[in-house]
PDB file of C-alpha atoms in Angstrom:
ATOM      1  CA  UNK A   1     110.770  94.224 122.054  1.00 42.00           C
ATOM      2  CA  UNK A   2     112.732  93.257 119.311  1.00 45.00           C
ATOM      3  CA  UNK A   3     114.748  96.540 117.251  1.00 46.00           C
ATOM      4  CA  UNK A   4     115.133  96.734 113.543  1.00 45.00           C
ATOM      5  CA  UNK A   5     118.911  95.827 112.560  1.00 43.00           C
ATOM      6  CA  UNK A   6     119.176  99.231 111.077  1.00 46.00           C
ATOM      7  CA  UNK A   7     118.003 100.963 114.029  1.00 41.00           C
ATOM      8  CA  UNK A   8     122.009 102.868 114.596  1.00 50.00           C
ATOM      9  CA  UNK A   9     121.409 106.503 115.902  1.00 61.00           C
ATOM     10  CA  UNK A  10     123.561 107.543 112.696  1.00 77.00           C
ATOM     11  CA  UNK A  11     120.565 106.595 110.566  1.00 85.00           C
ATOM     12  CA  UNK A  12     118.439 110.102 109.866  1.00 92.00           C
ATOM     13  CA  UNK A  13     115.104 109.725 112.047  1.00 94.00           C
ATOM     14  CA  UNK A  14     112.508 109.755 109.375  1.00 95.00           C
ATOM     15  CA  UNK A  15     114.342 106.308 107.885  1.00 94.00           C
ATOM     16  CA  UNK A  16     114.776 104.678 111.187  1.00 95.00           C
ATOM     17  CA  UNK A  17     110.860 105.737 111.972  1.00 97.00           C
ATOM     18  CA  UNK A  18     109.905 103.757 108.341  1.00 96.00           C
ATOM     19  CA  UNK A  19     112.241 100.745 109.355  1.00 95.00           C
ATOM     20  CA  UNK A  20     110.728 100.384 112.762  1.00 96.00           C
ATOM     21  CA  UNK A  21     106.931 101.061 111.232  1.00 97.00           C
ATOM     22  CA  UNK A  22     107.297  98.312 108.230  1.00 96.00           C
ATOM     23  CA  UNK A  23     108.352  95.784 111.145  1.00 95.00           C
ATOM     24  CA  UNK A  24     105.555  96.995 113.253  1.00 96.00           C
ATOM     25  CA  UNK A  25     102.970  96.681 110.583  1.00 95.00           C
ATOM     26  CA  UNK A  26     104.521  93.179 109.737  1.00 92.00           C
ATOM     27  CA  UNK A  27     103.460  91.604 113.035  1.00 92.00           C
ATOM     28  CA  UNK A  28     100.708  93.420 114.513  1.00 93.00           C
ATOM     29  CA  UNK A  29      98.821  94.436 111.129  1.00 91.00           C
ATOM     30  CA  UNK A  30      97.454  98.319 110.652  1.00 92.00           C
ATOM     31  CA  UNK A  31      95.057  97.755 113.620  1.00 92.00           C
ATOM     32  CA  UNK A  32      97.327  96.510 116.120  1.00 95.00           C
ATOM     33  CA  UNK A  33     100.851  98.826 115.462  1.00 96.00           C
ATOM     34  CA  UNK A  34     100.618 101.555 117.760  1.00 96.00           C
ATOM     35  CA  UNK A  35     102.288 104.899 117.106  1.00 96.00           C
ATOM     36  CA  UNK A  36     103.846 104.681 120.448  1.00 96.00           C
ATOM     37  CA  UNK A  37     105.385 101.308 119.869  1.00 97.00           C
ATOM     38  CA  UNK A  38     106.877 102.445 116.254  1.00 97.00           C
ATOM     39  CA  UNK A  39     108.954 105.071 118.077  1.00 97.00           C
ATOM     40  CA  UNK A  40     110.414 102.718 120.789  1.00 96.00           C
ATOM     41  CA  UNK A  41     111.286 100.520 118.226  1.00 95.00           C
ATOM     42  CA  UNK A  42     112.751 103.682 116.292  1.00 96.00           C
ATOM     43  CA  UNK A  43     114.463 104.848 118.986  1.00 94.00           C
ATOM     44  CA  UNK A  44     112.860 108.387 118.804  1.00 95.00           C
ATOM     45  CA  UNK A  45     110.531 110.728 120.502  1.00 96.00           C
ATOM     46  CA  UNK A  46     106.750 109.987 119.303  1.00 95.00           C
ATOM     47  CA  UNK A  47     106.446 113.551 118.497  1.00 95.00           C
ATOM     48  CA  UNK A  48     108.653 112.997 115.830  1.00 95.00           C
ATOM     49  CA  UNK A  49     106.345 110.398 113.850  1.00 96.00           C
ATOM     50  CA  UNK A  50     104.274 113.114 113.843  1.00 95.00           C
ATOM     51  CA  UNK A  51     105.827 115.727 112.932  1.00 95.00           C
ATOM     52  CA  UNK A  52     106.915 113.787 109.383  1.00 95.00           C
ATOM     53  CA  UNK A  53     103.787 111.393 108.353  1.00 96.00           C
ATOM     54  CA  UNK A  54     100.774 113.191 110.724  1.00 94.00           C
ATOM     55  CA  UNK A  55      99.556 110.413 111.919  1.00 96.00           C
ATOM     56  CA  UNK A  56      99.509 106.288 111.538  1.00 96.00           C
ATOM     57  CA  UNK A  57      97.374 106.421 107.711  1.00 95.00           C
ATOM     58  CA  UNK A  58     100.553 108.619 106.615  1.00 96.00           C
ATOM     59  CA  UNK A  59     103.330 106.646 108.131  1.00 97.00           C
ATOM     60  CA  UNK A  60     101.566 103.391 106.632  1.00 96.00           C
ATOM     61  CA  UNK A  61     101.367 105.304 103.392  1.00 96.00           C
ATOM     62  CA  UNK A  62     104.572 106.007 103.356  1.00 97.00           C
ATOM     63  CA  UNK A  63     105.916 102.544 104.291  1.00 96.00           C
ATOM     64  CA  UNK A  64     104.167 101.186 101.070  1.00 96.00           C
ATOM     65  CA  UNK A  65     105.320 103.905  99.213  1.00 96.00           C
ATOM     66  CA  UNK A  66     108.848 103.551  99.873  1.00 96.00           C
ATOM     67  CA  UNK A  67     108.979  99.554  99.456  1.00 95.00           C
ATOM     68  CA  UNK A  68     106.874 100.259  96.291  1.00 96.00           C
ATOM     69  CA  UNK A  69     108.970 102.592  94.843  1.00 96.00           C
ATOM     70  CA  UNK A  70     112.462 100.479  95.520  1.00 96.00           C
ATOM     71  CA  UNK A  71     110.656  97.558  93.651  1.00 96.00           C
ATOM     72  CA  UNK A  72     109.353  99.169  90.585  1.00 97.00           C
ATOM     73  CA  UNK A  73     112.369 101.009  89.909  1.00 98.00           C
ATOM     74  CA  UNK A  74     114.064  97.782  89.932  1.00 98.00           C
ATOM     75  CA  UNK A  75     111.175  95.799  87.758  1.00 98.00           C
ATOM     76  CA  UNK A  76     110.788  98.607  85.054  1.00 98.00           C
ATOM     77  CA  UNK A  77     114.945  98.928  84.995  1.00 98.00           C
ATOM     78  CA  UNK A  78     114.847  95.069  84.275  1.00 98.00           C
ATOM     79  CA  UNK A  79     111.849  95.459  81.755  1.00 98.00           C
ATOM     80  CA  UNK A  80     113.292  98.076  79.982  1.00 98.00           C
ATOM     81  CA  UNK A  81     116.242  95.787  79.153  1.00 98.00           C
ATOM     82  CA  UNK A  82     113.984  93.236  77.854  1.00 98.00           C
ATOM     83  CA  UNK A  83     113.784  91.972  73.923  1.00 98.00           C
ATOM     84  CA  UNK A  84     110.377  91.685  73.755  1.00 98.00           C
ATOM     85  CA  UNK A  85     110.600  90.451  70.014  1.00 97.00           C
ATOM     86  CA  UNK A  86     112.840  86.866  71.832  1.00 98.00           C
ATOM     87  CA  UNK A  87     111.472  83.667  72.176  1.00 96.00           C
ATOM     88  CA  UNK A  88     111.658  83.996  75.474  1.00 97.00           C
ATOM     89  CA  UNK A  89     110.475  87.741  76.188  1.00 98.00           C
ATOM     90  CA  UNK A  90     107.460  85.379  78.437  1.00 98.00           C
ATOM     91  CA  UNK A  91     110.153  84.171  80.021  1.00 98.00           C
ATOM     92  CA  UNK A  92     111.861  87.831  80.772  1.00 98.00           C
ATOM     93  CA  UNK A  93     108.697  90.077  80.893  1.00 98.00           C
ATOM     94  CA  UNK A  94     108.431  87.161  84.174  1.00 98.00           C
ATOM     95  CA  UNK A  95     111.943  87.561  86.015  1.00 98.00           C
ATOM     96  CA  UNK A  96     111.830  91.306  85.711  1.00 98.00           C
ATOM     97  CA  UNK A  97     108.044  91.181  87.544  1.00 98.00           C
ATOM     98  CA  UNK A  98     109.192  88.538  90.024  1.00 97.00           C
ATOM     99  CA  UNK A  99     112.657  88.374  91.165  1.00 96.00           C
ATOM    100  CA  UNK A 100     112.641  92.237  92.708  1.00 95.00           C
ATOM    101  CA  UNK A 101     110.116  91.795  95.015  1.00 93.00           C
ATOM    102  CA  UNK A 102     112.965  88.585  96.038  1.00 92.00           C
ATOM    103  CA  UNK A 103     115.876  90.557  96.352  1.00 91.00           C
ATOM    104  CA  UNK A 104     116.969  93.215  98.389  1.00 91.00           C
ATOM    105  CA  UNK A 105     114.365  95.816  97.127  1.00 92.00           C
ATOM    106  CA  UNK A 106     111.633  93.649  98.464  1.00 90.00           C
ATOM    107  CA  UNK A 107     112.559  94.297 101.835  1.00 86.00           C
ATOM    108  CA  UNK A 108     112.830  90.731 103.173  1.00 83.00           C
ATOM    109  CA  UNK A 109     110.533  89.069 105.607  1.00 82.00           C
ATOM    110  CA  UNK A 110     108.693  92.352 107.356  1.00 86.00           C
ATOM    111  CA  UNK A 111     107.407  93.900 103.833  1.00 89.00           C
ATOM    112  CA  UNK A 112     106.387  90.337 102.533  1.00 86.00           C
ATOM    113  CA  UNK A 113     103.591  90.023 105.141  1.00 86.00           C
ATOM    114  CA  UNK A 114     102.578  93.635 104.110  1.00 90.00           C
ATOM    115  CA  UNK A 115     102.879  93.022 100.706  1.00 87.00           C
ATOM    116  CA  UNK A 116     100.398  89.757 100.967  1.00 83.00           C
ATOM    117  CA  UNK A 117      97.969  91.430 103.059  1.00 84.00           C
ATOM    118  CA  UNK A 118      97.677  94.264 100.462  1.00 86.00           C
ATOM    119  CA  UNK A 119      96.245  92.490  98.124  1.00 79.00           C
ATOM    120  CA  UNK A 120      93.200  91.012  99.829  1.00 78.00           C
ATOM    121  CA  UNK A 121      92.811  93.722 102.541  1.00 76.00           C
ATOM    122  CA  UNK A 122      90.323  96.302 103.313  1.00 86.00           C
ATOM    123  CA  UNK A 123      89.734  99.647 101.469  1.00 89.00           C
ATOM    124  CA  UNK A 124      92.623 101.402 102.551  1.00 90.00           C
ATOM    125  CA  UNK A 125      95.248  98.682 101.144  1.00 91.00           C
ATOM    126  CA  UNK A 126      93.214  98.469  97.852  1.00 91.00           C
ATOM    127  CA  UNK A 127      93.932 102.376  97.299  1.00 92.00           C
ATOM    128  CA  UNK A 128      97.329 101.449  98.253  1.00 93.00           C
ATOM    129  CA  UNK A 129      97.357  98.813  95.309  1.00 93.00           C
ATOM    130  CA  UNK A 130      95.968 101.205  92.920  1.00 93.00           C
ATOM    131  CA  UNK A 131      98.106 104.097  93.482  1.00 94.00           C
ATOM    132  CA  UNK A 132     101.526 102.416  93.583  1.00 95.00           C
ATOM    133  CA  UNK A 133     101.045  99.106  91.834  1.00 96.00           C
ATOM    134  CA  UNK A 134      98.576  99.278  89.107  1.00 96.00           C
ATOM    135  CA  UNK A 135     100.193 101.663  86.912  1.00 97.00           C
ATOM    136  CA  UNK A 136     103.477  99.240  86.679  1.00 97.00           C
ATOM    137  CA  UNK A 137     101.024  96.425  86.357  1.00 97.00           C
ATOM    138  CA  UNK A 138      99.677  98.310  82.973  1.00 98.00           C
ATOM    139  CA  UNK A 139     103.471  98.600  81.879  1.00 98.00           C
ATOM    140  CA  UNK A 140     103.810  94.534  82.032  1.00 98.00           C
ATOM    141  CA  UNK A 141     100.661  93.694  81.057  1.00 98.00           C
ATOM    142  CA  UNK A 142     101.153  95.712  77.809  1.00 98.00           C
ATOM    143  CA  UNK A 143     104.773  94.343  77.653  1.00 98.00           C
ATOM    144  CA  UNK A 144     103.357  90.769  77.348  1.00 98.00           C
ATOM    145  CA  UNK A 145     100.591  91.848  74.511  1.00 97.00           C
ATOM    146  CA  UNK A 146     104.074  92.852  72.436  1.00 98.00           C
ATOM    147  CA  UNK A 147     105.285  89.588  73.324  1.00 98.00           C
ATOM    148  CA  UNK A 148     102.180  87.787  72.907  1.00 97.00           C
ATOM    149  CA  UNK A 149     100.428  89.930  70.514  1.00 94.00           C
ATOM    150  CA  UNK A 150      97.694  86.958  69.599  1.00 90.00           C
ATOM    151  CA  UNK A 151      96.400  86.686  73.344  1.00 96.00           C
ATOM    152  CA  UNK A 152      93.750  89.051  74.495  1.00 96.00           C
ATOM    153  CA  UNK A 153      93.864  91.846  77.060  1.00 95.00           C
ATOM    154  CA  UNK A 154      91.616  89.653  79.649  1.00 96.00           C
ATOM    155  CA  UNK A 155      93.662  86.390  79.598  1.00 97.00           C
ATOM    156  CA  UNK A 156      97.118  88.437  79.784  1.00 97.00           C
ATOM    157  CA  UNK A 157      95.755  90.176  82.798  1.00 97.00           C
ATOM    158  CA  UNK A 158      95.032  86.961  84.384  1.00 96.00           C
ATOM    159  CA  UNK A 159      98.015  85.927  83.441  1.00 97.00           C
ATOM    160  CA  UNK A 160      99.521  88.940  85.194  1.00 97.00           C
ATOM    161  CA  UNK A 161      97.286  88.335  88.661  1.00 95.00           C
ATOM    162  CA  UNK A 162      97.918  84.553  88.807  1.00 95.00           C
ATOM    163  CA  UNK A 163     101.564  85.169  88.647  1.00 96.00           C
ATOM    164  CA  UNK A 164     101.705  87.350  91.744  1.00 94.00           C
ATOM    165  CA  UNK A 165      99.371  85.060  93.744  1.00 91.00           C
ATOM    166  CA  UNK A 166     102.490  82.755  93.350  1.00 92.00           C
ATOM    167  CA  UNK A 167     104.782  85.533  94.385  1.00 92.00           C
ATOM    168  CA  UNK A 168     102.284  86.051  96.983  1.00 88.00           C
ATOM    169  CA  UNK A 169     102.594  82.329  98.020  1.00 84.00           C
ATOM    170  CA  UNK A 170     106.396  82.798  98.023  1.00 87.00           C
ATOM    171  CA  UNK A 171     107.635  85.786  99.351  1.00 82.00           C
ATOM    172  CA  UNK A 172     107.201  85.314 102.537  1.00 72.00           C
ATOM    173  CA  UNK A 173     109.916  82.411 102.835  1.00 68.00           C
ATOM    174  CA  UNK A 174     108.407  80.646 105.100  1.00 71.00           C
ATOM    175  CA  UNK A 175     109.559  76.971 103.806  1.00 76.00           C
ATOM    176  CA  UNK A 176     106.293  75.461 103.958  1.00 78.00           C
ATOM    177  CA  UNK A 177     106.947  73.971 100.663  1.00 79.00           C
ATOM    178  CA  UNK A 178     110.132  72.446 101.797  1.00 78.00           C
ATOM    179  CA  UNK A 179     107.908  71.017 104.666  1.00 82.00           C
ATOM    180  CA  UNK A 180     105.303  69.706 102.733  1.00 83.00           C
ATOM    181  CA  UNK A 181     107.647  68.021 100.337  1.00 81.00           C
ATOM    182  CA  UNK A 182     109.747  66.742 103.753  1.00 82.00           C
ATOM    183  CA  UNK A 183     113.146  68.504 102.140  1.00 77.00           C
ATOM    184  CA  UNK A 184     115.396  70.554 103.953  1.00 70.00           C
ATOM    185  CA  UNK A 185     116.387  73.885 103.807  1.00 74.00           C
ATOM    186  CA  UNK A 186     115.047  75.968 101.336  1.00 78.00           C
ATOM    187  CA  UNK A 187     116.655  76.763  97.986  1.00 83.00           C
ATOM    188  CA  UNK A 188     118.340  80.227  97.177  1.00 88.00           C
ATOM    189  CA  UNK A 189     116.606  82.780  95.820  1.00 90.00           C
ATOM    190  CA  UNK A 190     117.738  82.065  92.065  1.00 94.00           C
ATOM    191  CA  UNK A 191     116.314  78.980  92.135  1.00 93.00           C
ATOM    192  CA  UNK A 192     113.089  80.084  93.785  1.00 93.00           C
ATOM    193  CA  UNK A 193     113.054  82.922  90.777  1.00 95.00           C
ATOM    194  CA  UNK A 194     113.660  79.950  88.231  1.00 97.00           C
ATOM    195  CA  UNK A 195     110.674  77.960  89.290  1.00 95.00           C
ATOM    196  CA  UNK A 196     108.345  80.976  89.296  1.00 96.00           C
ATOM    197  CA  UNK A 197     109.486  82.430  86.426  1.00 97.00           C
ATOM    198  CA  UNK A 198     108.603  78.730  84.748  1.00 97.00           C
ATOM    199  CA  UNK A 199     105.321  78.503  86.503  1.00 97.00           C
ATOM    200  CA  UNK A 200     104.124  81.566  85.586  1.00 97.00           C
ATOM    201  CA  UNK A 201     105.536  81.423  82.386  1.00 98.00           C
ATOM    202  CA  UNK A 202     103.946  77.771  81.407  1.00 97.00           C
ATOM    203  CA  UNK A 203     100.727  78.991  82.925  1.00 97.00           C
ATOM    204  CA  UNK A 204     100.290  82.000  80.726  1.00 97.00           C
ATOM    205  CA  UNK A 205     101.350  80.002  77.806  1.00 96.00           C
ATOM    206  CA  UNK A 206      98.894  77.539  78.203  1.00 96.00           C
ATOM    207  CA  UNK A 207      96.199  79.495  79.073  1.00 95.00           C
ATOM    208  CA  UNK A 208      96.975  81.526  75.755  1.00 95.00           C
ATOM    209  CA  UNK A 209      96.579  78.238  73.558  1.00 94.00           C
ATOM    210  CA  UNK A 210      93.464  77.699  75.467  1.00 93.00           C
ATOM    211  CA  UNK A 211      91.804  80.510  74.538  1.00 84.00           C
ATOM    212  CA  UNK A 212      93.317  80.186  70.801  1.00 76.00           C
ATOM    213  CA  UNK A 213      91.616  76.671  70.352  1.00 71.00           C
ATOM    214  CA  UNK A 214      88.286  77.480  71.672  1.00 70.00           C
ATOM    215  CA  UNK A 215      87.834  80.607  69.422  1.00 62.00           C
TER     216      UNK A 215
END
């Protein structure tokens, strides 16, 4: 059984018990991780993953919750810097959604499966989605009506949706697009963060002019 990098005994228990659990959850899913399995891989007694999240809905909750909050911090630090007045606020309003999630704060590989399988997963992950990633959503979504104040509330919260389905697509790094395209290895992550940024971007603007010509 493979150990998280970070498993050193001079980590404090409750964070090696979260870096074990997010790898767990990665490759077996909710169903599959077993409690006693997180605490091998944490190098700690089971008792102990008891004794600080109750049980597996708590130490799931509090794998999101921790990933969650490292991202948004980062998003709403880089939003808050952003001129939404520029040409290119689109543009910026995009990077500062997309390129934490890419970084460290996204939590590489193990939180990317996670992360995808929130969004189309059963009850539990959609209360997981509301609680710790709609009310940032609200913040962008009302960042791009400054920017775009002409577009409506519907087509800037598709706008919004479509652009994580790409981050969706992407986060997991799994070079499938440098397969299908027969390239080699896959670019770094600030060119990755260019082309979504410019996808999403693009999209959004065009679906805006869209809606402006058939009303």
């Amino acid at each position: 059984m493979n150990k998280p990098a970070d498993s050193a005994s001079t980590l404090p228990a409750r964070d090696r018990i979260l870096n074990a659990a997010e790898i767990e959850f990665s490759e077996e899913g909710f169903s599959g991780a077993g409690m006693k399995a997180i605490a091998q891989r944490a190098e700690v007694a089971q008792g102990l993953l008891h004794y600080h999240f109750a049980n597996k809905d708590g130490l799931y909750e509090a794998v999101i919750g921790r990933r969650a909050g490292n991202i948004n911090a980062e998003r709403l630090a880089r939003l808050d810097r952003v001129d939404l007045a520029a040409p290119d606020a689109v543009e910026r309003v995009m990077e500062a959604l997309l390129r934490p999630p890419l970084g460290p704060a996204g939590g590489g590989r193990a939180y990317a499966r996670i992360f995808a399988g929130l969004l189309v997963g059963v009850a539990r992950d959609q209360r997981m989605v509301l609680e710790h990633y709609d009310p940032v959503a609200r913040r962008f979504i009302a960042a791009l009506q400054t920017a775009c104040p002409g577009a409506s509330p519907q087509i800037l919260a598709w706008g919004y949706s479509f652009a994580i389905g790409a981050l969706v697509a992407t986060v997991a790094r799994n070079d499938r697009p440098e397969r299908l395209a027969g390239t080699g290895a896959s670019p770094d992550v600030d060119t990755i963060v260019a082309r979504l940024v410019r996808f999403a971007s693009g999209g959004l603007r065009a679906a805006i002019a869209a809606e402006t010509d058939t009303n």
